[in-house]
mmCIF file of C-alpha atoms in Angstrom:
data_model
loop_
_atom_site.group_PDB
_atom_site.id
_atom_site.type_symbol
_atom_site.label_atom_id
_atom_site.label_comp_id
_atom_site.label_asym_id
_atom_site.label_seq_id
_atom_site.Cartn_x
_atom_site.Cartn_y
_atom_site.Cartn_z
ATOM 1 C CA MET C 186 199.133 -16.371 38.726
ATOM 2 C CA THR C 187 195.750 -15.607 37.225
ATOM 3 C CA THR C 188 192.614 -15.362 39.368
ATOM 4 C CA THR C 189 189.105 -15.453 37.982
ATOM 5 C CA SER C 190 185.731 -14.835 39.547
ATOM 6 C CA GLU C 191 182.234 -13.885 38.454
ATOM 7 C CA PHE C 192 178.871 -12.662 39.675
ATOM 8 C CA SER C 193 175.535 -13.216 37.978
ATOM 9 C CA ALA C 194 171.946 -14.126 38.608
ATOM 10 C CA THR C 195 171.049 -15.290 42.127
ATOM 11 C CA ALA C 196 172.579 -17.079 45.074
ATOM 12 C CA GLY C 197 171.851 -20.378 43.316
ATOM 13 C CA HIS C 198 173.609 -19.110 40.199
ATOM 14 C CA ASP C 199 170.464 -18.942 38.091
ATOM 15 C CA HIS C 200 170.747 -17.164 34.780
ATOM 16 C CA VAL C 201 167.311 -15.591 34.564
ATOM 17 C CA PHE C 202 167.691 -12.527 32.360
ATOM 18 C CA LEU C 203 164.097 -11.917 31.312
ATOM 19 C CA GLY C 204 162.791 -8.415 30.720
ATOM 20 C CA GLN C 205 161.460 -6.291 33.548
ATOM 21 C CA ASN C 206 157.841 -6.587 32.352
ATOM 22 C CA HIS C 207 158.035 -10.050 30.787
ATOM 23 C CA LYS C 208 154.796 -11.425 32.281
ATOM 24 C CA ARG C 209 152.877 -8.205 31.681
ATOM 25 C CA ASN C 210 153.979 -8.047 28.051
ATOM 26 C CA GLU C 211 153.121 -11.714 27.554
ATOM 27 C CA ARG C 212 149.589 -11.164 28.879
ATOM 28 C CA ARG C 213 149.071 -8.160 26.639
ATOM 29 C CA VAL C 214 150.180 -9.998 23.510
ATOM 30 C CA TRP C 215 147.707 -12.808 24.300
ATOM 31 C CA MET C 216 144.988 -10.170 24.814
ATOM 32 C CA VAL C 217 145.717 -8.637 21.408
ATOM 33 C CA ILE C 218 145.692 -12.080 19.781
ATOM 34 C CA ALA C 219 142.284 -12.772 21.372
ATOM 35 C CA LEU C 220 140.924 -9.397 20.222
ATOM 36 C CA THR C 221 142.269 -9.878 16.702
ATOM 37 C CA THR C 222 140.925 -13.429 16.498
ATOM 38 C CA VAL C 223 137.426 -12.365 17.596
ATOM 39 C CA MET C 224 137.352 -9.602 14.987
ATOM 40 C CA MET C 225 138.788 -11.948 12.362
ATOM 41 C CA VAL C 226 136.041 -14.531 12.938
ATOM 42 C CA ALA C 227 133.345 -11.832 13.066
ATOM 43 C CA GLU C 228 134.478 -10.332 9.752
ATOM 44 C CA ILE C 229 134.742 -13.680 7.976
ATOM 45 C CA VAL C 230 131.306 -14.812 9.211
ATOM 46 C CA ALA C 231 129.740 -11.440 8.385
ATOM 47 C CA GLY C 232 131.418 -11.434 4.987
ATOM 48 C CA HIS C 233 129.954 -14.823 4.096
ATOM 49 C CA TRP C 234 126.571 -13.917 5.570
ATOM 50 C CA TYR C 235 126.256 -10.613 3.715
ATOM 51 C CA GLY C 236 128.226 -11.652 0.650
ATOM 52 C CA SER C 237 130.905 -9.042 1.268
ATOM 53 C CA MET C 238 134.310 -9.891 -0.182
ATOM 54 C CA ALA C 239 135.817 -6.807 1.489
ATOM 55 C CA LEU C 240 134.855 -8.061 4.958
ATOM 56 C CA THR C 241 135.985 -11.611 4.164
ATOM 57 C CA ALA C 242 139.331 -10.458 2.750
ATOM 58 C CA ASP C 243 140.014 -8.192 5.721
ATOM 59 C CA GLY C 244 139.179 -11.048 8.088
ATOM 60 C CA TRP C 245 141.759 -13.323 6.489
ATOM 61 C CA HIS C 246 144.211 -10.423 6.422
ATOM 62 C CA MET C 247 143.826 -10.078 10.195
ATOM 63 C CA SER C 248 144.585 -13.781 10.556
ATOM 64 C CA THR C 249 148.116 -13.195 9.223
ATOM 65 C CA HIS C 250 148.774 -10.632 11.952
ATOM 66 C CA ALA C 251 147.311 -12.918 14.613
ATOM 67 C CA GLY C 252 149.657 -15.651 13.402
ATOM 68 C CA ALA C 253 152.650 -13.327 13.514
ATOM 69 C CA MET C 254 151.814 -12.197 17.040
ATOM 70 C CA LEU C 255 151.454 -15.836 18.056
ATOM 71 C CA ILE C 256 155.213 -16.099 17.451
ATOM 72 C CA SER C 257 155.755 -13.379 20.058
ATOM 73 C CA ALA C 258 153.355 -14.942 22.564
ATOM 74 C CA LEU C 259 154.912 -18.400 22.296
ATOM 75 C CA ALA C 260 158.398 -16.920 22.647
ATOM 76 C CA TYR C 261 157.351 -15.226 25.897
ATOM 77 C CA LEU C 262 155.816 -18.476 27.154
ATOM 78 C CA TYR C 263 158.814 -20.642 26.274
ATOM 79 C CA ALA C 264 161.374 -18.168 27.617
ATOM 80 C CA ARG C 265 159.529 -17.962 30.945
ATOM 81 C CA ARG C 266 159.086 -21.717 31.335
ATOM 82 C CA GLU C 267 162.671 -22.551 30.384
ATOM 83 C CA ALA C 268 164.311 -19.604 32.165
ATOM 84 C CA ARG C 269 166.122 -21.891 34.625
ATOM 85 C CA ASN C 270 166.933 -24.664 32.178
ATOM 86 C CA PRO C 271 170.709 -25.281 32.522
ATOM 87 C CA ARG C 272 170.917 -26.092 28.808
ATOM 88 C CA PHE C 273 170.664 -22.365 28.122
ATOM 89 C CA THR C 274 174.026 -21.184 29.452
ATOM 90 C CA PHE C 275 173.049 -17.516 29.568
ATOM 91 C CA GLY C 276 169.331 -17.992 30.095
ATOM 92 C CA THR C 277 166.434 -17.461 27.708
ATOM 93 C CA GLY C 278 166.428 -13.663 27.656
ATOM 94 C CA LYS C 279 167.261 -13.537 23.946
ATOM 95 C CA PHE C 280 164.296 -15.660 22.849
ATOM 96 C CA GLY C 281 162.412 -12.403 22.425
ATOM 97 C CA ASP C 282 165.043 -11.170 19.980
ATOM 98 C CA LEU C 283 164.813 -14.431 18.044
ATOM 99 C CA ALA C 284 161.024 -14.080 17.876
ATOM 100 C CA GLY C 285 161.382 -10.414 16.951
ATOM 101 C CA PHE C 286 163.722 -11.323 14.104
ATOM 102 C CA ALA C 287 161.239 -13.922 12.802
ATOM 103 C CA SER C 288 158.342 -11.459 13.120
ATOM 104 C CA ALA C 289 160.348 -8.809 11.277
ATOM 105 C CA ILE C 290 160.841 -11.232 8.385
ATOM 106 C CA VAL C 291 157.082 -11.905 8.328
ATOM 107 C CA LEU C 292 156.430 -8.150 8.423
ATOM 108 C CA ALA C 293 158.785 -7.629 5.468
ATOM 109 C CA VAL C 294 156.957 -10.324 3.477
ATOM 110 C CA VAL C 295 153.600 -8.702 4.307
ATOM 111 C CA ALA C 296 154.972 -5.328 3.164
ATOM 112 C CA LEU C 297 156.112 -6.790 -0.151
ATOM 113 C CA LEU C 298 152.741 -8.491 -0.663
ATOM 114 C CA ILE C 299 150.871 -5.249 0.052
ATOM 115 C CA ALA C 300 153.089 -3.283 -2.347
ATOM 116 C CA SER C 301 152.935 -5.896 -5.110
ATOM 117 C CA GLU C 302 149.156 -6.339 -4.828
ATOM 118 C CA SER C 303 148.736 -2.553 -4.894
ATOM 119 C CA ALA C 304 150.961 -2.296 -7.975
ATOM 120 C CA MET C 305 148.817 -4.920 -9.729
ATOM 121 C CA ARG C 306 145.672 -2.980 -8.789
ATOM 122 C CA LEU C 307 147.252 0.196 -10.149
ATOM 123 C CA ILE C 308 147.956 -1.529 -13.475
ATOM 124 C CA ASN C 309 144.634 -3.374 -13.591
ATOM 125 C CA PRO C 310 142.069 -1.275 -11.682
ATOM 126 C CA VAL C 311 139.026 -2.972 -10.159
ATOM 127 C CA GLU C 312 135.681 -1.485 -9.185
ATOM 128 C CA ILE C 313 135.617 -0.352 -5.549
ATOM 129 C CA ASP C 314 132.585 -0.312 -3.263
ATOM 130 C CA PHE C 315 133.735 2.806 -1.408
ATOM 131 C CA ASN C 316 131.176 2.754 1.410
ATOM 132 C CA GLN C 317 131.768 -0.873 2.304
ATOM 133 C CA ALA C 318 135.545 -0.572 2.012
ATOM 134 C CA ILE C 319 135.606 2.525 4.259
ATOM 135 C CA PHE C 320 133.469 0.698 6.833
ATOM 136 C CA VAL C 321 135.847 -2.281 6.876
ATOM 137 C CA ALA C 322 138.929 -0.056 7.096
ATOM 138 C CA ALA C 323 137.386 1.884 9.998
ATOM 139 C CA ILE C 324 136.716 -1.361 11.912
ATOM 140 C CA GLY C 325 140.267 -2.509 11.290
ATOM 141 C CA LEU C 326 141.674 0.841 12.428
ATOM 142 C CA ALA C 327 139.668 0.767 15.678
ATOM 143 C CA VAL C 328 140.855 -2.746 16.510
ATOM 144 C CA ASN C 329 144.454 -1.879 15.720
ATOM 145 C CA LEU C 330 144.421 1.303 17.787
ATOM 146 C CA VAL C 331 143.171 -0.634 20.821
ATOM 147 C CA SER C 332 145.841 -3.282 20.188
ATOM 148 C CA ALA C 333 148.549 -0.620 19.825
ATOM 149 C CA VAL C 334 147.604 0.895 23.198
ATOM 150 C CA LEU C 335 147.881 -2.563 24.803
ATOM 151 C CA LEU C 336 151.263 -3.227 23.218
ATOM 152 C CA LYS C 337 152.774 0.203 23.748
ATOM 153 C CA ASP C 338 156.129 -0.404 25.448
ATOM 154 C CA ASN C 339 156.413 1.872 28.478
ATOM 155 C CA HIS C 340 160.051 1.004 29.107
ATOM 156 C CA HIS C 341 160.885 4.671 29.657
ATOM 157 C CA HIS C 342 158.845 4.589 32.869
ATOM 158 C CA GLY C 343 160.560 1.639 34.487
ATOM 159 C CA HIS C 344 164.226 1.001 35.075
ATOM 160 C CA ASP C 345 165.549 -2.520 35.396
ATOM 161 C CA HIS C 346 168.768 -2.047 37.283
ATOM 162 C CA GLY C 347 169.849 -5.636 37.086
ATOM 163 C CA GLY C 348 170.930 -5.479 40.704
ATOM 164 C CA SER C 349 168.304 -7.985 41.732
ATOM 165 C CA HIS C 350 170.202 -10.561 39.736
ATOM 166 C CA ALA C 351 173.471 -10.281 41.547
ATOM 167 C CA HIS C 352 175.001 -13.276 43.247
ATOM 168 C CA HIS C 353 178.313 -14.089 44.812
ATOM 169 C CA GLY C 354 180.796 -16.148 42.874
ATOM 170 C CA GLN C 355 182.824 -18.665 44.804
ATOM 171 C CA GLY C 356 185.245 -16.780 46.993
ATOM 172 C CA SER C 357 183.853 -13.492 45.747
ATOM 173 C CA GLN C 358 182.593 -10.581 47.790
ATOM 174 C CA ALA C 359 181.159 -8.673 44.841
ATOM 175 C CA HIS C 360 177.569 -7.528 45.073
ATOM 176 C CA HIS C 361 175.119 -5.020 43.605
ATOM 177 C CA ASP C 362 174.223 -2.140 45.849
ATOM 178 C CA HIS C 363 170.636 -1.290 44.896
ATOM 179 C CA GLY C 364 170.647 1.985 46.740
ATOM 180 C CA SER C 365 173.750 3.251 44.997
ATOM 181 C CA HIS C 366 172.469 3.031 41.452
ATOM 182 C CA ALA C 367 170.406 6.172 41.431
ATOM 183 C CA GLY C 368 173.339 8.236 42.558
ATOM 184 C CA HIS C 369 175.506 7.017 39.699
ATOM 185 C CA HIS C 370 173.118 7.609 36.811
ATOM 186 C CA GLY C 371 174.526 11.048 36.187
ATOM 187 C CA ALA C 372 178.041 9.662 35.897
ATOM 188 C CA HIS C 373 177.139 7.312 33.052
ATOM 189 C CA ALA C 374 176.214 8.374 29.550
ATOM 190 C CA HIS C 375 172.924 6.717 28.555
ATOM 191 C CA HIS C 376 171.031 7.344 25.337
ATOM 192 C CA ASP C 377 167.253 7.588 25.179
ATOM 193 C CA ASP C 378 167.129 6.012 21.731
ATOM 194 C CA GLN C 379 168.539 2.688 22.851
ATOM 195 C CA ASP C 380 166.723 2.416 26.191
ATOM 196 C CA ALA C 381 169.737 1.309 28.207
ATOM 197 C CA LYS C 382 168.046 1.567 31.580
ATOM 198 C CA GLY C 383 164.776 -0.242 31.024
ATOM 199 C CA GLY C 384 165.915 -2.569 28.269
ATOM 200 C CA ARG C 385 164.119 -2.657 24.944
ATOM 201 C CA ASP C 386 161.880 -5.695 24.512
ATOM 202 C CA ASN C 387 162.272 -6.477 20.816
ATOM 203 C CA ASN C 388 159.611 -9.193 21.006
ATOM 204 C CA LEU C 389 156.996 -6.689 22.160
ATOM 205 C CA ARG C 390 158.314 -4.174 19.629
ATOM 206 C CA ALA C 391 157.746 -6.706 16.831
ATOM 207 C CA ALA C 392 154.134 -7.314 17.892
ATOM 208 C CA TYR C 393 153.606 -3.556 18.219
ATOM 209 C CA LEU C 394 154.950 -2.940 14.728
ATOM 210 C CA HIS C 395 152.535 -5.525 13.313
ATOM 211 C CA VAL C 396 149.468 -3.738 14.675
ATOM 212 C CA LEU C 397 150.992 -0.337 13.864
ATOM 213 C CA ALA C 398 151.558 -1.465 10.273
ATOM 214 C CA ASP C 399 147.968 -2.635 10.032
ATOM 215 C CA ALA C 400 146.770 0.678 11.510
ATOM 216 C CA LEU C 401 148.879 2.596 8.977
ATOM 217 C CA THR C 402 147.388 0.687 6.048
ATOM 218 C CA SER C 403 143.890 1.353 7.450
ATOM 219 C CA VAL C 404 144.552 5.112 7.765
ATOM 220 C CA LEU C 405 146.034 5.344 4.266
ATOM 221 C CA ALA C 406 143.150 3.280 2.897
ATOM 222 C CA ILE C 407 140.511 5.495 4.557
ATOM 223 C CA VAL C 408 142.145 8.660 3.213
ATOM 224 C CA ALA C 409 142.444 7.203 -0.286
ATOM 225 C CA LEU C 410 138.894 5.809 -0.268
ATOM 226 C CA LEU C 411 137.345 9.072 0.930
ATOM 227 C CA LEU C 412 139.177 11.059 -1.758
ATOM 228 C CA GLY C 413 138.238 8.408 -4.298
ATOM 229 C CA LYS C 414 134.582 8.568 -3.269
ATOM 230 C CA TRP C 415 134.426 12.377 -3.312
ATOM 231 C CA ASN C 416 136.691 13.147 -6.285
ATOM 232 C CA GLY C 417 136.682 9.920 -8.264
ATOM 233 C CA TRP C 418 140.423 9.336 -7.686
ATOM 234 C CA SER C 419 140.285 5.557 -7.615
ATOM 235 C CA PHE C 420 144.020 5.318 -8.340
ATOM 236 C CA LEU C 421 144.784 6.657 -4.843
ATOM 237 C CA ASP C 422 143.751 3.387 -3.172
ATOM 238 C CA PRO C 423 146.486 1.239 -4.771
ATOM 239 C CA ALA C 424 148.935 4.158 -4.683
ATOM 240 C CA MET C 425 148.493 4.458 -0.917
ATOM 241 C CA GLY C 426 148.987 0.700 -0.695
ATOM 242 C CA ILE C 427 152.411 1.033 -2.316
ATOM 243 C CA VAL C 428 153.362 3.878 0.043
ATOM 244 C CA GLY C 429 152.217 1.839 3.044
ATOM 245 C CA GLY C 430 154.155 -1.207 1.876
ATOM 246 C CA LEU C 431 157.358 0.835 1.554
ATOM 247 C CA VAL C 432 156.949 2.365 5.020
ATOM 248 C CA ILE C 433 156.295 -1.038 6.593
ATOM 249 C CA ALA C 434 159.307 -2.499 4.775
ATOM 250 C CA HIS C 435 161.440 0.299 6.263
ATOM 251 C CA TRP C 436 160.153 -0.531 9.755
ATOM 252 C CA SER C 437 160.798 -4.232 9.288
ATOM 253 C CA TRP C 438 164.355 -3.607 8.054
ATOM 254 C CA GLY C 439 165.109 -1.551 11.151
ATOM 255 C CA LEU C 440 163.794 -4.345 13.390
ATOM 256 C CA ILE C 441 165.764 -6.975 11.446
ATOM 257 C CA ARG C 442 168.998 -5.020 11.928
ATOM 258 C CA LEU C 443 168.311 -4.444 15.628
ATOM 259 C CA THR C 444 167.420 -8.038 16.495
ATOM 260 C CA ALA C 445 170.145 -9.540 14.287
ATOM 261 C CA ALA C 446 172.779 -7.444 16.048
ATOM 262 C CA THR C 447 171.558 -8.707 19.429
ATOM 263 C CA LEU C 448 171.493 -12.324 18.254
ATOM 264 C CA LEU C 449 175.066 -11.943 16.984
ATOM 265 C CA ASP C 450 176.188 -10.468 20.345
ATOM 266 C CA ALA C 451 177.055 -7.095 18.864
ATOM 267 C CA VAL C 452 177.218 -4.145 21.248
ATOM 268 C CA PRO C 453 174.766 -1.462 19.999
ATOM 269 C CA GLN C 454 176.623 1.477 18.511
ATOM 270 C CA ALA C 455 174.739 3.959 20.706
ATOM 271 C CA GLU C 456 175.700 2.059 23.856
ATOM 272 C CA ASP C 457 178.907 2.912 25.693
ATOM 273 C CA LEU C 458 179.049 -0.032 28.101
ATOM 274 C CA PRO C 459 182.624 -0.984 27.107
ATOM 275 C CA GLN C 460 183.736 2.589 27.755
ATOM 276 C CA GLU C 461 181.912 2.637 31.097
ATOM 277 C CA ILE C 462 183.656 -0.569 32.115
ATOM 278 C CA ARG C 463 187.060 0.819 31.151
ATOM 279 C CA ARG C 464 186.432 4.072 33.000
ATOM 280 C CA SER C 465 185.377 2.151 36.091
ATOM 281 C CA VAL C 466 188.326 -0.267 36.160
ATOM 282 C CA GLU C 467 191.378 1.141 34.443
ATOM 283 C CA THR C 468 194.031 3.048 36.353
ATOM 284 C CA GLU C 469 197.773 3.554 35.903
ATOM 285 C CA GLU C 470 198.303 0.138 37.502
ATOM 286 C CA ASP C 471 195.323 -1.759 36.064
ATOM 287 C CA ARG C 472 194.741 -2.193 32.331
ATOM 288 C CA ILE C 473 192.002 -4.149 30.589
ATOM 289 C CA THR C 474 193.598 -6.374 27.955
ATOM 290 C CA ASP C 475 190.512 -8.262 26.812
ATOM 291 C CA LEU C 476 186.870 -7.186 27.042
ATOM 292 C CA HIS C 477 183.692 -8.818 25.762
ATOM 293 C CA VAL C 478 180.243 -7.305 26.342
ATOM 294 C CA TRP C 479 176.980 -8.693 24.997
ATOM 295 C CA GLN C 480 173.253 -8.568 25.716
ATOM 296 C CA VAL C 481 171.671 -11.616 27.374
ATOM 297 C CA GLY C 482 168.161 -10.217 27.765
ATOM 298 C CA PRO C 483 166.186 -6.947 27.795
ATOM 299 C CA GLY C 484 168.125 -4.635 30.108
ATOM 300 C CA HIS C 485 170.687 -7.344 30.941
ATOM 301 C CA HIS C 486 174.268 -7.567 29.716
ATOM 302 C CA ALA C 487 177.122 -9.969 30.384
ATOM 303 C CA ALA C 488 180.806 -9.098 30.337
ATOM 304 C CA ILE C 489 184.146 -10.885 30.449
ATOM 305 C CA VAL C 490 186.934 -8.612 31.670
ATOM 306 C CA ALA C 491 190.609 -9.592 31.603
ATOM 307 C CA ILE C 492 192.861 -7.291 33.628
ATOM 308 C CA HIS C 493 196.661 -7.064 33.737
ATOM 309 C CA SER C 494 197.840 -5.291 36.851
ATOM 310 C CA HIS C 495 201.171 -4.155 38.278
ATOM 311 C CA ALA C 496 199.548 -4.439 41.714
ATOM 312 C CA PRO C 497 196.930 -7.183 41.234
ATOM 313 C CA LYS C 498 194.023 -7.364 43.644
ATOM 314 C CA ALA C 499 191.299 -9.960 44.125
ATOM 315 C CA PRO C 500 188.597 -10.081 41.412
ATOM 316 C CA ALA C 501 186.079 -8.952 44.016
ATOM 317 C CA PHE C 502 187.843 -5.565 44.148
ATOM 318 C CA TYR C 503 187.257 -4.927 40.444
ATOM 319 C CA LYS C 504 183.735 -6.331 40.489
ATOM 320 C CA GLN C 505 182.883 -3.922 43.255
ATOM 321 C CA LYS C 506 183.857 -1.108 40.898
ATOM 322 C CA LEU C 507 181.611 -2.567 38.187
ATOM 323 C CA ALA C 508 178.645 -3.032 40.525
ATOM 324 C CA THR C 509 177.538 0.574 39.900
ATOM 325 C CA ILE C 510 176.885 -0.177 36.189
ATOM 326 C CA HIS C 511 173.288 -1.318 36.421
ATOM 327 C CA GLU C 512 173.132 -2.808 32.908
ATOM 328 C CA LEU C 513 175.609 -5.534 33.916
ATOM 329 C CA SER C 514 173.883 -8.659 35.242
ATOM 330 C CA HIS C 515 176.625 -11.248 34.721
ATOM 331 C CA VAL C 516 180.336 -10.436 34.951
ATOM 332 C CA THR C 517 183.442 -12.598 34.855
ATOM 333 C CA VAL C 518 186.721 -10.972 35.932
ATOM 334 C CA GLU C 519 190.181 -12.394 35.289
ATOM 335 C CA VAL C 520 193.199 -10.756 36.944
ATOM 336 C CA SER C 521 196.783 -11.443 35.852
ATOM 337 C CA PRO C 522 199.995 -9.833 37.142
ATOM 338 C CA ALA C 523 201.638 -7.660 34.539
ATOM 339 C CA ARG C 524 205.124 -8.765 33.514
ATOM 340 C CA ALA C 525 207.932 -6.378 34.255
#
């Protein structure tokens, strides 16, 4: 006889797997969009008023980043509003990854446009008004630095243990013991580069990379323009543009790979959740015969664990063992007696 049980979100069996700082991150993205939009309008108006093509062009350039960040903001809004919609079987926690994937594609296109435009400028040089261009680049850098500070993900400072999402499955006695998590951190191998505890918000990361990419192009442009002004090296401006485009393309490719893996329910290579589950459950009598682990939101994972046992116990017994793994927010356990 096979017995199955599960624990997940709340007593009402909600599947709300949003990130720890979902509302805060959403507010900050809207703030950056507002800041970018104000500067965009100011530059376009000033460009037309003073006849400056550099100001006008930079204003429209900022509009592309505001549009890209709008994807992130709307994803936060929709995920929050639809978090308890039963149509989404495992909640809306992965909307951020979907938005991050889309933003990464936009970032890759922007990188290619920057590199191609710079290559054309390198082949067909144009006259540069160094003073005006430096002024515009400095304004853009200031705005982007403020935006980067707002969007900086401080996930290392907060740990989302997932315990607040525990609920009791029918007939189950499994629960998350909030007080026990801290004592078990040393027993589990976590990696700083994949932010297992706090959960990486790929939606915020995408918005952050957009402003960081814009800041990088501004820094490279200022360096190239100053050297061009002082030494007459006009070729450095388009050359720096090509370098910036390649760096941004590298960033976007990394974000594409990261978000695509999450969308395809792949377990990150640096994450040892499956091994943690096996170490917590398996004994000489109990063997896991089927295991599926996937991310359902920032800092939240779901798992399906099938156990064959020579001395089968209730699913609640095994779920109690898994309750110390704070990344697990939704677990289904199936127990079958092992055949002689």
